[in-house]
Structure formats: structure tokens, C-alpha cells
Short mmCIF file of C-alpha atoms in Angstrom, two decimals:
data_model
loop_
_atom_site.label_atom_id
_atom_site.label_comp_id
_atom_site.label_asym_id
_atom_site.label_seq_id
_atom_site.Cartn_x
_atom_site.Cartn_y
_atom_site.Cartn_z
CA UNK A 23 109.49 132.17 76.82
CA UNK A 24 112.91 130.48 76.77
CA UNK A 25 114.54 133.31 75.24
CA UNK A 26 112.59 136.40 75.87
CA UNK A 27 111.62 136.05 79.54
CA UNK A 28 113.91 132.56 80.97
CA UNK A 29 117.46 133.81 79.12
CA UNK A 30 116.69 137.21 79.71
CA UNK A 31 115.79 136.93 83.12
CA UNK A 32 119.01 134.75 84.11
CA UNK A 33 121.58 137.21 82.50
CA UNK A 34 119.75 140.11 84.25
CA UNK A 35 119.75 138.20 87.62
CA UNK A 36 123.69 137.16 87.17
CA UNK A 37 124.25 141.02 86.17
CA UNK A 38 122.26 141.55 89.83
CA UNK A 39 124.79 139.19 91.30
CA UNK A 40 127.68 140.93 90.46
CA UNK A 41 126.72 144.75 91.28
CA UNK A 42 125.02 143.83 94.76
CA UNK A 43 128.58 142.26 95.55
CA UNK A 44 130.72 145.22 94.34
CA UNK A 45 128.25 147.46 96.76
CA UNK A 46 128.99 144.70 99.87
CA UNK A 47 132.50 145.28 99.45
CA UNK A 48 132.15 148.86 99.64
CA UNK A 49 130.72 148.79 102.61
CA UNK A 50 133.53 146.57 103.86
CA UNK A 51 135.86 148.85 103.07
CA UNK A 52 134.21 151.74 104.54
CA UNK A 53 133.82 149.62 107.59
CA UNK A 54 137.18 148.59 108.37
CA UNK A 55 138.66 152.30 107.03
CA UNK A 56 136.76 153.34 110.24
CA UNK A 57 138.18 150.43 112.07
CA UNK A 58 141.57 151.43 111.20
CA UNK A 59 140.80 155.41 112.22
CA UNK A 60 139.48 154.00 115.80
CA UNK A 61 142.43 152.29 116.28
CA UNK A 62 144.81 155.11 115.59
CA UNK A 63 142.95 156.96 118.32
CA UNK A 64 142.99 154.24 120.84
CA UNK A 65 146.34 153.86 120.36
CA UNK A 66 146.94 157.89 120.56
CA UNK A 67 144.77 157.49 123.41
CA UNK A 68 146.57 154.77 125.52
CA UNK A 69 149.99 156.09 124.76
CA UNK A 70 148.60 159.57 126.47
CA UNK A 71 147.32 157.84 129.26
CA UNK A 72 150.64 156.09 129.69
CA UNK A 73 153.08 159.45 129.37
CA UNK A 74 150.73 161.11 131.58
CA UNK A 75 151.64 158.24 134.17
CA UNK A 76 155.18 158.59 134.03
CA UNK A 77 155.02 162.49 134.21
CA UNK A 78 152.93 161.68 137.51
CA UNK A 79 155.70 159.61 138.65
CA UNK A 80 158.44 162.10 137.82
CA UNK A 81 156.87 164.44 139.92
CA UNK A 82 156.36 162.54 143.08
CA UNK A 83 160.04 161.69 142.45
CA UNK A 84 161.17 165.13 141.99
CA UNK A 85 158.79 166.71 145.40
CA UNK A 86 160.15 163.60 147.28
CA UNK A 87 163.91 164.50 146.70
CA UNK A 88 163.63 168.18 147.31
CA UNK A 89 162.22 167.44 150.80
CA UNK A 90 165.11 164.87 151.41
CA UNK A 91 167.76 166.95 153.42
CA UNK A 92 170.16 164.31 152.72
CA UNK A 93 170.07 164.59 149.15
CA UNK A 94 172.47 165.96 146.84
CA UNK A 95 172.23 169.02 144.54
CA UNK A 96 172.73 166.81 141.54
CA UNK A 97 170.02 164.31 142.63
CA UNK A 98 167.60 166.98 142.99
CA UNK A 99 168.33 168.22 139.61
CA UNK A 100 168.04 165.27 137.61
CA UNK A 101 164.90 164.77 138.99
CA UNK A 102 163.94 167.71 137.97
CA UNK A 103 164.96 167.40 134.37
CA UNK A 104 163.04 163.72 134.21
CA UNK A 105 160.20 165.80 135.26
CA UNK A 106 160.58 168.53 132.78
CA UNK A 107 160.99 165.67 129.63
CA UNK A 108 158.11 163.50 131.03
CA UNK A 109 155.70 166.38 131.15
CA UNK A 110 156.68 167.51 127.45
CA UNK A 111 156.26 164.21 126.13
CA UNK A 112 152.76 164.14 127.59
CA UNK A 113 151.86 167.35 126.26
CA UNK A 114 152.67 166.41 122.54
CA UNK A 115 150.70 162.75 123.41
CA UNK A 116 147.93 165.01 124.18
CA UNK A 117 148.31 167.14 121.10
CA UNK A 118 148.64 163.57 118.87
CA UNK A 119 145.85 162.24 120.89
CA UNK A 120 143.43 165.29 120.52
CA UNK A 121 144.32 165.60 116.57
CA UNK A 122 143.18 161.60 116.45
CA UNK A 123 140.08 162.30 117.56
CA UNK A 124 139.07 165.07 115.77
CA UNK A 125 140.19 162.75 112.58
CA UNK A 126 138.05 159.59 113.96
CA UNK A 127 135.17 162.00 114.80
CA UNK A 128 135.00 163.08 111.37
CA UNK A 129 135.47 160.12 109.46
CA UNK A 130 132.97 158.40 111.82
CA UNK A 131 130.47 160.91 110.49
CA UNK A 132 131.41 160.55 107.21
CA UNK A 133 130.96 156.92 107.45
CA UNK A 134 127.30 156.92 109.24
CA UNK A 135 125.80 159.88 107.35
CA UNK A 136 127.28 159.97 103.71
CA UNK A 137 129.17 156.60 102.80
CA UNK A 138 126.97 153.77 104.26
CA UNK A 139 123.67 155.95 103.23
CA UNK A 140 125.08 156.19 99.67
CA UNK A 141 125.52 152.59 99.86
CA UNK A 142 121.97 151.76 101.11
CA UNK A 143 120.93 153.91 98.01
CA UNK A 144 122.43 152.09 95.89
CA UNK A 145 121.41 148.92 97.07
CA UNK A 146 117.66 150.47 97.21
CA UNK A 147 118.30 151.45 93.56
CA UNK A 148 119.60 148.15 92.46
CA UNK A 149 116.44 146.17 94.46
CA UNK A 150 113.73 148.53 92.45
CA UNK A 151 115.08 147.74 89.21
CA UNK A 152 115.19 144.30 89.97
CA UNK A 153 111.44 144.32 91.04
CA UNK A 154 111.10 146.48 87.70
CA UNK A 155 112.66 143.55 85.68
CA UNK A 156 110.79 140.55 87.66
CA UNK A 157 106.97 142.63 86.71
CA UNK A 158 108.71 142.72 83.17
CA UNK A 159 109.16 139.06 83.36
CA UNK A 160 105.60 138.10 84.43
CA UNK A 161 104.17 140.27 81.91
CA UNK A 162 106.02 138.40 79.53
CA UNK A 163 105.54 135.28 80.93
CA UNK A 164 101.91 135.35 80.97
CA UNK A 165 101.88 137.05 77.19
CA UNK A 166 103.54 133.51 76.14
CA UNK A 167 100.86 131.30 78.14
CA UNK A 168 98.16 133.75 76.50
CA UNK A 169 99.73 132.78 73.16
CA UNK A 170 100.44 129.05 73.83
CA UNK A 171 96.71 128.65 75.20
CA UNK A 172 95.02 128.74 71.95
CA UNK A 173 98.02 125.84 70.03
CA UNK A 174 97.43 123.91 73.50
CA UNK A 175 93.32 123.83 72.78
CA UNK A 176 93.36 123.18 69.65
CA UNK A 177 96.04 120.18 70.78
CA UNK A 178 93.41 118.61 73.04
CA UNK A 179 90.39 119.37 70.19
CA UNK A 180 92.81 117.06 68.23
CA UNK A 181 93.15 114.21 70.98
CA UNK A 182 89.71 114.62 71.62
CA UNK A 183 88.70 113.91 67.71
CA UNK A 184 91.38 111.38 67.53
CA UNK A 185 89.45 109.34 70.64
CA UNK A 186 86.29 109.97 68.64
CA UNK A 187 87.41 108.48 65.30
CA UNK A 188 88.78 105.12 67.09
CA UNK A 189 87.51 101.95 65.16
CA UNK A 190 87.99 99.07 67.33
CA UNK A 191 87.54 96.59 64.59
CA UNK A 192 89.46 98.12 62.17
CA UNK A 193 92.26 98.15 65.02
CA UNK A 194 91.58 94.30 65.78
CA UNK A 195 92.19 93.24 62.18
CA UNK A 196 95.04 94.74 62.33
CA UNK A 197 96.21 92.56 64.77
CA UNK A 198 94.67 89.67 63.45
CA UNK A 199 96.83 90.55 59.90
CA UNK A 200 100.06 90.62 61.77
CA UNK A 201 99.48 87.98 63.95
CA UNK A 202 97.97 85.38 61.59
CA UNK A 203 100.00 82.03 61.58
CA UNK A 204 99.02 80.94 58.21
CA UNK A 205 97.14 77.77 59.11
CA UNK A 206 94.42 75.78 57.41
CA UNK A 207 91.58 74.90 60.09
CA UNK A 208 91.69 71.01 60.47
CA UNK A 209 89.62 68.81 58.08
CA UNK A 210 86.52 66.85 59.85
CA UNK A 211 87.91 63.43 61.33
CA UNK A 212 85.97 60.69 59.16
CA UNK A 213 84.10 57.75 60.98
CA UNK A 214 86.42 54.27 61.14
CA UNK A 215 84.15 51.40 61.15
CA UNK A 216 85.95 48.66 62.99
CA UNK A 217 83.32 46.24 62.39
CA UNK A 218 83.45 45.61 59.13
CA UNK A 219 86.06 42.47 59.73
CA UNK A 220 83.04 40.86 62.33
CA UNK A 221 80.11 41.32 59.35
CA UNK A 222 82.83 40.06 56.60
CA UNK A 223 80.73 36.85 55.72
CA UNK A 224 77.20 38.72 55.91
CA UNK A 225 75.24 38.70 52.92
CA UNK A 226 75.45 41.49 50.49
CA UNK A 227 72.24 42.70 51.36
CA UNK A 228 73.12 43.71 54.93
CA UNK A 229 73.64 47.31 55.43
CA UNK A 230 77.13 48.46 56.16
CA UNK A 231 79.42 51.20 55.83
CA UNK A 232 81.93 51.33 53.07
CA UNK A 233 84.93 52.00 53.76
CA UNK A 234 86.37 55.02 51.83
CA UNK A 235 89.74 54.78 50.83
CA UNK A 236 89.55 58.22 49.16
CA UNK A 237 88.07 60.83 51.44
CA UNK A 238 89.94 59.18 54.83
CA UNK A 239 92.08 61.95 56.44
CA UNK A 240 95.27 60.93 58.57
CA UNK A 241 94.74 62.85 61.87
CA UNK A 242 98.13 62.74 62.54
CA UNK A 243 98.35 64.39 59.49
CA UNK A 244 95.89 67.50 60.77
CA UNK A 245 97.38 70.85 61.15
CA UNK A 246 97.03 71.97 64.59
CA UNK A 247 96.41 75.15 65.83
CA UNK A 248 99.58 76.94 67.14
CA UNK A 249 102.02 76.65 68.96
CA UNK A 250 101.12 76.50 73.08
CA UNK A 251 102.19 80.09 74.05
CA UNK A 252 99.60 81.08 71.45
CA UNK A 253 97.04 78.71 71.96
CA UNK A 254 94.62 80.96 74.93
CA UNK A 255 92.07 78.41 76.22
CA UNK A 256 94.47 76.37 78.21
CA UNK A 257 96.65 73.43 76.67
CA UNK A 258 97.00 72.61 73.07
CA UNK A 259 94.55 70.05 71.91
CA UNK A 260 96.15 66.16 72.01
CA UNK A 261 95.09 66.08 68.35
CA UNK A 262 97.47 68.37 66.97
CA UNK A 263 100.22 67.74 64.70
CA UNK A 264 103.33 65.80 65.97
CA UNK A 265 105.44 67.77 63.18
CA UNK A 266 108.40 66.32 61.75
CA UNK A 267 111.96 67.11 61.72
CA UNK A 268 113.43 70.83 60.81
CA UNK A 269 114.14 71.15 57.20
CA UNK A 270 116.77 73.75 56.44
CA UNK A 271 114.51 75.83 54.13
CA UNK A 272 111.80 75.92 57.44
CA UNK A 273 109.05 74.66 54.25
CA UNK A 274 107.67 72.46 57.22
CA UNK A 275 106.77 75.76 58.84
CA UNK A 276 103.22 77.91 57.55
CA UNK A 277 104.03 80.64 55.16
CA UNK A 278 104.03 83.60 57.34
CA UNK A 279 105.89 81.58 59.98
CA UNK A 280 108.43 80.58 57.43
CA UNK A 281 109.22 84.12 56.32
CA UNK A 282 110.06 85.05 59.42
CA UNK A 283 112.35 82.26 60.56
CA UNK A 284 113.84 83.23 56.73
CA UNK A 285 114.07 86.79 57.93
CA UNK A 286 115.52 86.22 61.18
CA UNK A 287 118.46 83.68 59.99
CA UNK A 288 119.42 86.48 57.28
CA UNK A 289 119.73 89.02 59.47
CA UNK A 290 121.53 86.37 61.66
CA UNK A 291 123.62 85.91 58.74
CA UNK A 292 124.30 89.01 57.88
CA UNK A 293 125.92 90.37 61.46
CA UNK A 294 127.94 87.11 61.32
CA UNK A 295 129.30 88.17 58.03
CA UNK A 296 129.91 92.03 59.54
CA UNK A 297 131.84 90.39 62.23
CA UNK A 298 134.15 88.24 60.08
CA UNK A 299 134.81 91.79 57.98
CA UNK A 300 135.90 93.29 60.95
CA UNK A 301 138.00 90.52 61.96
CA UNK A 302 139.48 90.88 58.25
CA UNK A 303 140.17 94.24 58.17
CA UNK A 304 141.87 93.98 61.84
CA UNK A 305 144.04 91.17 60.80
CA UNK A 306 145.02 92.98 57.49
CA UNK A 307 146.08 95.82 59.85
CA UNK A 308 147.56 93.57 61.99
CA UNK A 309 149.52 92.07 59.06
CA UNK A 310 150.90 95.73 58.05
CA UNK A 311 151.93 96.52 61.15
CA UNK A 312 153.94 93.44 61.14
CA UNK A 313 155.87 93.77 57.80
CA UNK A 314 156.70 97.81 59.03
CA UNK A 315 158.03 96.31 62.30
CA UNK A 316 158.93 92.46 61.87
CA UNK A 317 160.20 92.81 65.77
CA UNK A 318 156.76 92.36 66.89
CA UNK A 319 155.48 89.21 64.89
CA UNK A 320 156.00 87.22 61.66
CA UNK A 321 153.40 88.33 58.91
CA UNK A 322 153.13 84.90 57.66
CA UNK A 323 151.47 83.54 61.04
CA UNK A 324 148.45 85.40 60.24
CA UNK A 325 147.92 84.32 56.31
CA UNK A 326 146.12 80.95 58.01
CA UNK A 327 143.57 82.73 59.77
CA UNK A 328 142.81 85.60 56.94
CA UNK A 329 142.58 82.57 54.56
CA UNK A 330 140.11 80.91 57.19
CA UNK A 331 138.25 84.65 57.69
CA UNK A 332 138.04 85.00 54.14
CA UNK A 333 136.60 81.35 53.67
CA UNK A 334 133.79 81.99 56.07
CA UNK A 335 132.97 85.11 54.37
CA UNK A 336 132.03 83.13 50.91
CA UNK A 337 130.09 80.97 52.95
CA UNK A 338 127.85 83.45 54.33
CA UNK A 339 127.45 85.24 51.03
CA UNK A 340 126.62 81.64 49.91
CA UNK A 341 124.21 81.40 52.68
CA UNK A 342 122.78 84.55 52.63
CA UNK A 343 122.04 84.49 48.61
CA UNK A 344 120.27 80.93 49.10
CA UNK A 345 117.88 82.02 52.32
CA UNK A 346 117.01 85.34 50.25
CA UNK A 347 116.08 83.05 47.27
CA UNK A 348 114.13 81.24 49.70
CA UNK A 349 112.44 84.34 51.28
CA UNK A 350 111.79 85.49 47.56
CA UNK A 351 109.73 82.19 47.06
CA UNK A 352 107.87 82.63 49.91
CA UNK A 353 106.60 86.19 49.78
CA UNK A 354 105.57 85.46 46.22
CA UNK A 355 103.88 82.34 47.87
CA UNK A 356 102.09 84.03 50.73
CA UNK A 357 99.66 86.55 48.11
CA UNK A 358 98.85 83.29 46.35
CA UNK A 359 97.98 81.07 49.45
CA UNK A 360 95.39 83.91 50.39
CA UNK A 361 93.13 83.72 47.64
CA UNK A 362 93.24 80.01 47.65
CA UNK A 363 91.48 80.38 51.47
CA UNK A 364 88.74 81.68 49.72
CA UNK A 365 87.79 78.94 47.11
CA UNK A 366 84.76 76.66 47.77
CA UNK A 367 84.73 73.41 49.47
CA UNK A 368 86.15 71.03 47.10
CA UNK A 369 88.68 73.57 46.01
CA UNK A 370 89.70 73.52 49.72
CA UNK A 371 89.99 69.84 49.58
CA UNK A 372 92.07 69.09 46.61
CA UNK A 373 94.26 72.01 47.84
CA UNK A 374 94.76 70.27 50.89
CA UNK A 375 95.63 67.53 49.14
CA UNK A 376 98.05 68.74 47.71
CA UNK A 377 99.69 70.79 51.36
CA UNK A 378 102.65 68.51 52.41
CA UNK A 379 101.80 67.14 56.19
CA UNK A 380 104.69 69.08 57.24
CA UNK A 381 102.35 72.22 56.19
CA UNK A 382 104.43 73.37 53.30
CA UNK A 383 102.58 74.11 49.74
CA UNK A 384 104.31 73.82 46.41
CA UNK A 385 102.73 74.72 43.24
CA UNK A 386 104.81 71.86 41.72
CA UNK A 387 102.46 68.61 42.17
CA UNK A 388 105.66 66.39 41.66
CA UNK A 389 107.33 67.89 44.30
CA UNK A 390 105.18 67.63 46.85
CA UNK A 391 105.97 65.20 49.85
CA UNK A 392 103.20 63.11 50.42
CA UNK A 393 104.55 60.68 52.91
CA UNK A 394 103.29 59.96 56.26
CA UNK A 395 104.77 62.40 59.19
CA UNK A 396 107.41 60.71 61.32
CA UNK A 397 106.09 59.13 64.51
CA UNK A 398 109.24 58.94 66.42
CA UNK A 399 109.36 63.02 66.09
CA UNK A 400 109.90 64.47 69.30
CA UNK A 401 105.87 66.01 70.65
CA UNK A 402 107.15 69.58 71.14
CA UNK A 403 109.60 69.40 68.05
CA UNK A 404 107.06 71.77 66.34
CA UNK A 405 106.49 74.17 68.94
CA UNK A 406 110.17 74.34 69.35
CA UNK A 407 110.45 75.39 65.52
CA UNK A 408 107.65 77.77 65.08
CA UNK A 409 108.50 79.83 68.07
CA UNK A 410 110.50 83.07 67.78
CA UNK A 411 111.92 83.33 70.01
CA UNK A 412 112.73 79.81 72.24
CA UNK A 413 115.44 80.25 74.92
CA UNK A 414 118.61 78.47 74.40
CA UNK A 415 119.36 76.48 76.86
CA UNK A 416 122.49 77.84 79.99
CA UNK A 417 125.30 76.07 79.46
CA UNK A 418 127.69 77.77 82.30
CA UNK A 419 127.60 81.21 83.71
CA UNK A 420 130.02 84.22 84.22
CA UNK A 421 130.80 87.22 86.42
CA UNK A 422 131.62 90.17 84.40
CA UNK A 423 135.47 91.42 85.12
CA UNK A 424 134.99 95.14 83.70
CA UNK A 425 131.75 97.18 83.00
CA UNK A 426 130.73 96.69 79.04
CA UNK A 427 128.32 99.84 77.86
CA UNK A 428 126.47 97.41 74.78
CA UNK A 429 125.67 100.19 72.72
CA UNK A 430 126.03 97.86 69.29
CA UNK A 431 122.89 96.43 67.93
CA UNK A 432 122.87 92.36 69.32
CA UNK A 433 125.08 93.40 72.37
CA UNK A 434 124.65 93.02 76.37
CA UNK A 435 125.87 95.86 78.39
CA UNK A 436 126.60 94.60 82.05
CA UNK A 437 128.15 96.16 85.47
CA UNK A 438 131.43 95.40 86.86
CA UNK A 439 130.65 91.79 88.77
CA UNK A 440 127.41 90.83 87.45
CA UNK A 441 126.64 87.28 87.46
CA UNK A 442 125.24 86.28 83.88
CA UNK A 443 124.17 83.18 82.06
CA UNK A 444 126.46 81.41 79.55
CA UNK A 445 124.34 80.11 76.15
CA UNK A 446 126.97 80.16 73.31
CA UNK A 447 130.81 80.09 74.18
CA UNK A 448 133.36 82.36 72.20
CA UNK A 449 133.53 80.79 68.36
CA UNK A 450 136.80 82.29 68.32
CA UNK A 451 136.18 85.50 66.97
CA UNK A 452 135.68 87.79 70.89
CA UNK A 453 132.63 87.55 71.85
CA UNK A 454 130.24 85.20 74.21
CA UNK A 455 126.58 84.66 73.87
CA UNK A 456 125.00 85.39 77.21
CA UNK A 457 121.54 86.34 79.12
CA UNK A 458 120.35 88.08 82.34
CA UNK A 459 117.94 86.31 84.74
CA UNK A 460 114.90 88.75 83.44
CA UNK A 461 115.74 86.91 79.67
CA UNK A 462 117.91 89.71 78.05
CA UNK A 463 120.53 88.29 75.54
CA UNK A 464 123.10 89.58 73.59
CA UNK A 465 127.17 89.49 72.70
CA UNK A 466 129.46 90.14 75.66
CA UNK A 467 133.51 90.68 74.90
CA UNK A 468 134.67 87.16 76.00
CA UNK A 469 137.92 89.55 77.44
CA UNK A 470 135.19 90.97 79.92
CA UNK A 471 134.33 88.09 81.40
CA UNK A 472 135.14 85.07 84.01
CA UNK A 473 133.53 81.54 82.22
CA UNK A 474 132.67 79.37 84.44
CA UNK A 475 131.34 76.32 81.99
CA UNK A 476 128.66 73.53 83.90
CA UNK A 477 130.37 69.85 82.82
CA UNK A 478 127.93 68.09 80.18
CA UNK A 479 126.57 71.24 79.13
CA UNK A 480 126.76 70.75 75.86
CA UNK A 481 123.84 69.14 74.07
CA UNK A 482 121.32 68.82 77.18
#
């Protein structure tokens, strides 16, 4: 359709264009060659008129000085010549005049009854074929819908079988697999008899209960559910974990939550490390340019900075190698902690015994950490770690300068004097953290920008 009966049909009606103005200005030019015949005859026309008026004039003159007794011979007779060159002039006025209008006549009918018809014609001609071409067009239009109908049906006979073939709970455990935090449900809380101090010097014989050393569960030291922006039925239950304090390898997070913190700080990692390569290979540039033209800077003032670019470079190898050693524990930690949810009951218990409070599992039992969780932890310390993605907090604001387009991945693109929010100021290396009101962050050229920093920012 695009090519056949669209294409075709614009080229044809640009080709249309073109002759229908090439007949327009034909019949502009007949038109004003007519104009210019009609005014050759006027003119013919008013400059007879006009001689005739001044032979009229010579001849009063001349009959008014032949009666005048008083006038001379010579008068008379110069009169009489006026009269003689005023009437010739009219009669070859009237010959111009007469030959004018014999000329316009004709070319008038030449104009009405041969050019402007054989214009019309052509015009007639032109507007057939192009009715000839548009039926064309339709035909082939439709023969392409008659075509496309039966891929279109059989399109919808598809959509139609897809809706049938749905499987709701094959599409809800699908959720529930990528969604899954990883937890253990919470162990039953065991009974604390605070009596047993009052009925110390009862007999032996007295019912009581014994106090189990063994099977007592911390409840501080229960897992909790989630974190509160996952937990649905209102706020998280005051029984949940008070966690402890961030570890660097996140093992105080649950395995799936830990692999993705791991993810996320190599991937953090690794743009850092394309930045400082970039910032390498500018001031290596930088440095060239300098010994080809020592007029515009000292090579030797950059050598501090390219040893400092190249230092943080080894880090974040350094960095990245340990978190993907990390990541490579957990992954092949993750396959194993699922079949362990299915063992029986006292499986489940000794396995628990041997899960860190923090949550972390270790297959090493002389590694594990087995001391009480921190009470002076901070109550939404844990939500603050297992959530993605927890706003920093604003630590200024800016008004972009210049418009920034943001097309790199991690970038913010902004319009010329937007107001934005300051999170991370320039580490020296360009760039700003920042974020709109509706939550977007991203890298902004620090160049771009006006800082305006709030005082005590830092830290709150």
C-alpha cells in the first residue's frame, strides 16, 4: 500500500501539480497578449479622436479668417495650410486606428474561441486522468485491505487464544519467585514462667514448669517479616527484628536481598571505575597537548592527579573483584538455602540454629555469629538496609544554568532554569548527584549548574 498505491499516488499528484500550473500560465499569457492588443487600439483610438479635434479646430480657424475683411492674404493662407496638415494627420490616425481594430478583433477571437478553449481541454484532459488515477488508487487500496484482512484475523485468533491460555497461578508464582525476600517465618515465642522465683522453696512434689534453657528463642532474635513498604496489612508488627549494624558484605541481609545490594554496588562500582577511565584518558590527552605546546601548561602539574586517577582505579578493581567473590558465594548459597526450606521440623530447628540473628547462613559452624543483636541499633536501621531503593537525603538545591539532554545511562537531563535537589556534591571528577521533585535521580555536569548548599547539610 505504501509503495504501490501511497508513493505512487503522491508522485502522480506532484506530476498533476506541475502540468495544471504550466496550463494557468498559458492562459495568463493569452490573457494579457489580448490586454496588450486592446491597448494598442485604445491608444490608436484616442490619438484619432484627438487629431480629429484639432482638424475641427483648424477649420473653424481657417472659415473664421476668410470671413475677416481685415485679414491679410498670408493669414488666410496659413490657416489654410494648418488645415490641410491637421486633416491628413487625422486621416492616417484613422487608417492606424481602423488597422488596430481589425488586429484586436481578430486576436480577441482567437483568444475566446481557439486559445482559452484549447486550454479548458487541456485542463478537462488533465482532470479525467486524474479521476482515472484516483479509481486506480482505490482499487488498489482496497486489494491491500482484502489482502491484509485475512494476517489481521488470524492476529486477533492469536490474541484471542493467548487470553484463553492465561494461567493466573502460574502468573502469581511468578511473582511470588521474583519477589520472595528470602525469610524464615518466625519460630513460636516459648512461655516464660516468672513464678518460678515465688514457688522456689516448694516441695519437689509441687507441679511447676521447668524452665528450658535449650528450646528458649530470643524474640529479639526473630526474623521479621519485611521491610514496611512491603509489609500490606498496615504497620510492621512491634515484634520484628531490631537488626544490627550494616556489615560491608550485606551477610546481615536474606540471601536474595543480599544479591541484590551485591549487584547494585558492582554495577555502582563499575560506572565509577568508567568515569575515572575517562578522566584518565582526558588527562593523558591533556598531558600531550601540553608537551606539543608547553605555552599552555606545564605537563608535570598533571602527573599528581593521573597518579591519584590511576590509584582509584586499583581500588575499584580491588573492590569490584571482592563484591563479585561475594556475589559468587551467594548465588551458590541461594540453590542450597531452598532445599533446606523443605526439611522437617527439627531439621528446620537446628538450621535455625545455626542462621546468625543478623539473618545470614554460613555452612561453616565456626563461623557463625551467635551473639545477641545489638539493642542500641537504630529501629528502622534494617528497613533502611534492605530497601532498594531509599532516598538520600537533599542536602542543597540548584537551578540549572544551560539545558543538559541526559542521554548516558545514570544521567539527569534538565531545562534551562529548573530548580533541582542537591544529594551528592561534585567528588571532583564533573558531575553532581541530583533529583526532581517527582523522585528522578541521576548525574548532572556540575558546569551546568548554580549550587546552592543548605548549612549543616551534611550528615542529617
Amino acid at each position: 500500500m505504501g509503495h504501490r498505491v501511497y508513493g505512487e499516488l503522491m508522485r502522480y499528484s506532484h506530476d498533476l501539480k506541475t502540468e495544471r500550473k504550466m496550463h494557468l500560465q498559458e492562459g495568463r499569457k493569452a490573457q494579457q497578449y489580448l490586454d496588450m492588443c486592446w491597448k494598442q487600439m485604445d491608444n490608436s483610438k484616442k490619438k484619432f479622436e484627438r487629431e480629429c479635434r484639432e482638424a475641427e479646430k483648424a477649420q473653424q480657424s481657417y472659415e473664421r479668417l476668410d470671413n475677416d475683411t481685415n485679414a491679410t492674404k498670408a493669414d488666410v493662407e496659413k490657416a489654410k495650410q494648418q488645415l490641410n496638415l491637421r486633416t491628413h494627420m487625422a486621416d492616417e490616425n484613422k487608417n492606424e486606428y481602423a488597422a488596430q481594430l481589425q488586429n484586436f478583433n481578430g486576436e480577441q477571437h482567437k483568444h475566446y474561441y481557439i486559445v482559452i478553449p484549447q486550454i479548458y481541454k487541456q485542463l478537462q484532459e488533465m482532470d479525467e486522468r486524474r479521476t482515472i488515477k484516483l479509481s486506480e488508487c482505490y482499487k488498489g487500496f482496497a486489494d491491500s485491505e482484502r489482502k491484509v484482512i485475512p494476517i489481521i484475523s488470524k492476529c486477533l485468533e492469536g490474541m484471542i487464544l493467548a487470553a484463553k491460555s492465561v494461567d493466573e497461578h502460574r502468573d502469581s508464582q511468578l511473582v511470588i519467585d521474583c519477589f520472595k525476600s528470602g525469610f524464615e517465618p518466625p519460630g513460636d515465642f516459648p512461655f516464660e514462667d516468672y513464678s518460678q522465683n515465688i514457688y522456689r522453696t516448694i516441695s519437689d512434689g509441687t507441679i511447676s514448669t521447668p524452665k528450658q534453657e535449650g528450646m528458649r528463642i530470643d524474640p529479639k532474635t526473630t526474623v521479621g517479616k519485611a521491610k514496611g513498604k512491603l509489609w500490606l496489612f498496615g504497620k510492621k508488627p512491634k515484634w520484628s527484628v531490631k537488626m544490627g549494624p550494616a556489615l560491608e558484605d550485606f551477610s546481615h541481609l536474606p540471601p536474595e536481598q543480599r544479591r541484590k545490594k551485591l549487584q547494585q554496588r558492582i554495577d555502582e562500582l563499575n560506572r565509577e571505575l568508567q568515569k575515572e577511565t575517562d578522566q584518565k584518558d582526558a588527562l593523558i590527552k591533556m598531558k600531550d597537548v601540553y608537551e606539543k605546546n608547553p605555552q599552555m601548561g606545564d605537563p608535570s602539574s598533571l602527573q599528581p592527579k593521573l597518579a591519584e586517577t590511576m590509584s582509584n582505579m586499583d581500588r575499584l578493581r580491588m573492590e569490584i573483584h571482592k563484591n563479585e567473590a561475594w556475589l559468587s558465594e551467594v548465588e551458590g548459597k541461594v540453590a542450597a538455602r531452598s532445599d533446606r526450606r523443605h526439611s522437617s521440623d527439627i531439621n528446620h530447628l537446628v538450621t535455625q540454629g545455626r542462621e546468625s540473628p543478623e539473618g545470614s547462613y554460613t555452612d561453616d559452624a565456626n563461623q557463625e555469629v551467635r551473639g545477641p543483636p545489638q539493642q542500641h541499633a537504630h529501629p528502622n536501621e534494617f528497613d533502611d538496609e534492605f530497601e532498594d531503593d531509599d532516598p538520600l537525603p537533599a542536602i542543597g538545591h540548584c537551578k540549572a544554568i544551560y539545558p543538559f539532554d541526559g542521554h548516558n545511562e545514570g544521567t539527569l537531563a534538565m531545562k534551562e532554569g529548573e530548580i533541582l535537589y542537591i544529594i551528592e556534591e561534585d567528588k571532583g571528577d564533573g558531575w553532581t548527584r541530583a533529583r526532581r521533585h517527582n523522585g528522578e535521580e541521576g548525574y548532572v555536569p556540575t558546569s551546568y549548574i548554580d549550587v546552592t548548599l543548605e548549612k549543616n547539610s551534611k550528615g542529617s
